[in-house]
Amino acid sequence: MRKIIILIMIIALMPIGFADQIFFDLDNHWATPAIYWAVDRGYVNGYGDGTFRPEQGITRLEFLAIYQEILKTNDIFSSEAFETLLPYADLENEDWGKKVLIATEGNLKRRGHSLLEVFPGANFAGETPISRKEAMMLVAWITPEEFPDPEIEFMDLNNGQENTMVDRVVAHGIFTGYPDGTIRLTSGLTRAEATIVLQRLAFKLEIFKDAATAKLLIPSDIYDNAYLPFGQYEGKTEKNGEGEWTDDGRYLRVMRTLEYLSFDQQIPFSEKKLYDESPVTTLVSLRTGEYWNRIGVDYYLLQAAPFSEEEKKMLAEEMFLNFMIRNDLSFMESKQLFQKYAPKISDRSLLENVFAYWSTQIASPEERFTLYSMQANEYTNRGYFIDARMGYEWMRNQLQGIEDREYWIFADPNVQRMYLANLIFLDDQIGGRESVETLLKRMRIEAEELEKAEQEERAALSLVEELENRYHWEKIKVLP
């Protein structure tokens, strides 16, 4: 009988490959979307008779198997094999159950926990229905210790340690109470309830896997890393009246050559007349002459020729000195120049001056945010965190019509999100968690006071909550 039960459990948990499987007992069931979500990902499956049995209790081993897979999928648990002893005696001869427990125990030990804390005793009793308390303990271990006060009191809860655990999983929206005001720790979980709980946990982990607050964010653009002319060439001739290449023509010909070579290693013989066979030689010739576009020449020399670090620094600084006497570059040309070569500037005063000059060429709030984010990123890489943070203060002062706001200053929601995430990142670098908590509180207060439609206010508050969760979840992931 024992072998039959284990076999049924394995069939119920292991995916059988039917992504479009239909269960006959899920008609209008409240957990249907979550169940099919879990089935589609191979976390859980139904029975051979075409049912899922949503109201049947889920066992300890069933829950643990799904829990482990979700954490491995989101890189919280390692998939490598662990050298650890099986903490229980009753699964020694059950290969599948033993494998699940050893992998889970090994991962939990790396986080300072053990299955014995949840399931004490010599035997695991994997066929026993898991209780809500046991499931909550497992979930609480991989959620952040810092959490918002859920402001919910449960009538059947009066233990201090249990309160902390329940507050954590409820505050993160993974578990909820019942309409009668109870949490029912001793009750079991049905297969439907377990699927909902584990789906909520998976969504949290998936959303915050690449946390916005893990680094400074800079808007990207499809034209980044494209070959750019670094100047205006409309109306300029590439050849003179005698059919010879002008300096502009030689430069543009080199550009086209390098662009072609970036996609292919060799120019076809039939097309060689359209391209420059010695682009580096031509660029050196233009550089030693009186050609006006020193930015473009130096930029492409750095792309096409090998230089020492000292030579790269010299060419980069020369480019930026020329940048400050020009005002004809597009925003994308300037952005690419700064992305690639601002790190080569060793003179801090020059770095500050070129960013300041670029700020005089900005045409929109979104461009201004990009500039100050790039400047903050450069300062951050050099350890100038306070200077990086000050840049955002200057930016806010330069934007018009927002004198009464500190944080909600961009119309574009994506730029707004990046702006707030960057403030959190920098405040964490400067003042740590306490500084970030103060910042988040101020963001939330201002969001509540926005003179906007109710829907926009809710969106602002939702954004603060999202960033707060991202910050907390990212912190938990850097623990040993």
PDB file of C-alpha atoms in Angstrom, residues 221-233 251-256 258-260 262-263 283 291-301 303 319 326 328-341 358:
ATOM      1  CA  ASP A 221      17.878  53.413 -27.027  1.00  0.00           C
ATOM      2  CA  ILE A 222      17.917  51.349 -30.208  1.00  0.00           C
ATOM      3  CA  TYR A 223      20.610  53.635 -31.632  1.00  0.00           C
ATOM      4  CA  ASP A 224      23.109  52.953 -28.874  1.00  0.00           C
ATOM      5  CA  ASN A 225      26.358  51.463 -30.197  1.00  0.00           C
ATOM      6  CA  ALA A 226      25.526  52.437 -33.788  1.00  0.00           C
ATOM      7  CA  TYR A 227      28.095  54.102 -36.023  1.00  0.00           C
ATOM      8  CA  LEU A 228      27.443  57.827 -35.827  1.00  0.00           C
ATOM      9  CA  PRO A 229      28.943  60.650 -37.921  1.00  0.00           C
ATOM     10  CA  PHE A 230      29.577  63.095 -35.011  1.00  0.00           C
ATOM     11  CA  GLY A 231      28.632  66.064 -37.125  1.00  0.00           C
ATOM     12  CA  GLN A 232      26.282  67.399 -39.799  1.00  0.00           C
ATOM     13  CA  TYR A 233      27.142  66.454 -43.394  1.00  0.00           C
ATOM     14  CA  TYR A 251      36.091  60.499 -43.182  1.00  0.00           C
ATOM     15  CA  LEU A 252      32.629  59.276 -44.235  1.00  0.00           C
ATOM     16  CA  ARG A 253      34.219  56.589 -46.411  1.00  0.00           C
ATOM     17  CA  VAL A 254      36.193  55.345 -43.385  1.00  0.00           C
ATOM     18  CA  MET A 255      32.980  55.322 -41.326  1.00  0.00           C
ATOM     19  CA  ARG A 256      31.187  53.196 -43.921  1.00  0.00           C
ATOM     20  CA  LEU A 258      34.300  50.311 -40.340  1.00  0.00           C
ATOM     21  CA  GLU A 259      30.537  49.844 -40.216  1.00  0.00           C
ATOM     22  CA  TYR A 260      30.719  47.176 -42.927  1.00  0.00           C
ATOM     23  CA  SER A 262      31.700  45.365 -37.933  1.00  0.00           C
ATOM     24  CA  PHE A 263      29.232  43.003 -39.616  1.00  0.00           C
ATOM     25  CA  LEU A 283      42.208  58.462 -39.845  1.00  0.00           C
ATOM     26  CA  TYR A 291      40.403  68.297 -40.440  1.00  0.00           C
ATOM     27  CA  TRP A 292      37.657  69.906 -38.367  1.00  0.00           C
ATOM     28  CA  ASN A 293      35.951  66.758 -36.958  1.00  0.00           C
ATOM     29  CA  ARG A 294      38.547  65.724 -34.375  1.00  0.00           C
ATOM     30  CA  ILE A 295      35.837  64.080 -32.258  1.00  0.00           C
ATOM     31  CA  GLY A 296      34.848  61.652 -35.017  1.00  0.00           C
ATOM     32  CA  VAL A 297      38.450  60.926 -36.038  1.00  0.00           C
ATOM     33  CA  ASP A 298      39.606  60.180 -32.478  1.00  0.00           C
ATOM     34  CA  TYR A 299      36.460  58.175 -31.732  1.00  0.00           C
ATOM     35  CA  TYR A 300      36.961  55.854 -34.699  1.00  0.00           C
ATOM     36  CA  LEU A 301      40.693  55.611 -34.167  1.00  0.00           C
ATOM     37  CA  GLN A 303      37.569  51.748 -32.282  1.00  0.00           C
ATOM     38  CA  MET A 319      37.806  64.307 -27.767  1.00  0.00           C
ATOM     39  CA  ARG A 326      31.042  72.170 -30.492  1.00  0.00           C
ATOM     40  CA  ASP A 328      26.221  70.396 -33.357  1.00  0.00           C
ATOM     41  CA  LEU A 329      26.148  66.864 -31.968  1.00  0.00           C
ATOM     42  CA  SER A 330      22.873  65.027 -31.578  1.00  0.00           C
ATOM     43  CA  PHE A 331      21.855  63.745 -28.169  1.00  0.00           C
ATOM     44  CA  MET A 332      22.572  60.161 -29.237  1.00  0.00           C
ATOM     45  CA  GLU A 333      26.044  61.100 -30.509  1.00  0.00           C
ATOM     46  CA  SER A 334      26.844  62.766 -27.189  1.00  0.00           C
ATOM     47  CA  LYS A 335      25.408  59.872 -25.211  1.00  0.00           C
ATOM     48  CA  GLN A 336      27.493  57.318 -27.062  1.00  0.00           C
ATOM     49  CA  LEU A 337      30.618  59.416 -26.653  1.00  0.00           C
ATOM     50  CA  PHE A 338      30.095  59.628 -22.881  1.00  0.00           C
ATOM     51  CA  GLN A 339      29.091  55.973 -22.516  1.00  0.00           C
ATOM     52  CA  LYS A 340      32.264  54.715 -24.134  1.00  0.00           C
ATOM     53  CA  TYR A 341      34.926  57.190 -23.106  1.00  0.00           C
ATOM     54  CA  TRP A 358      26.544  68.663 -22.161  1.00  0.00           C
TER      55      TRP A 358
END
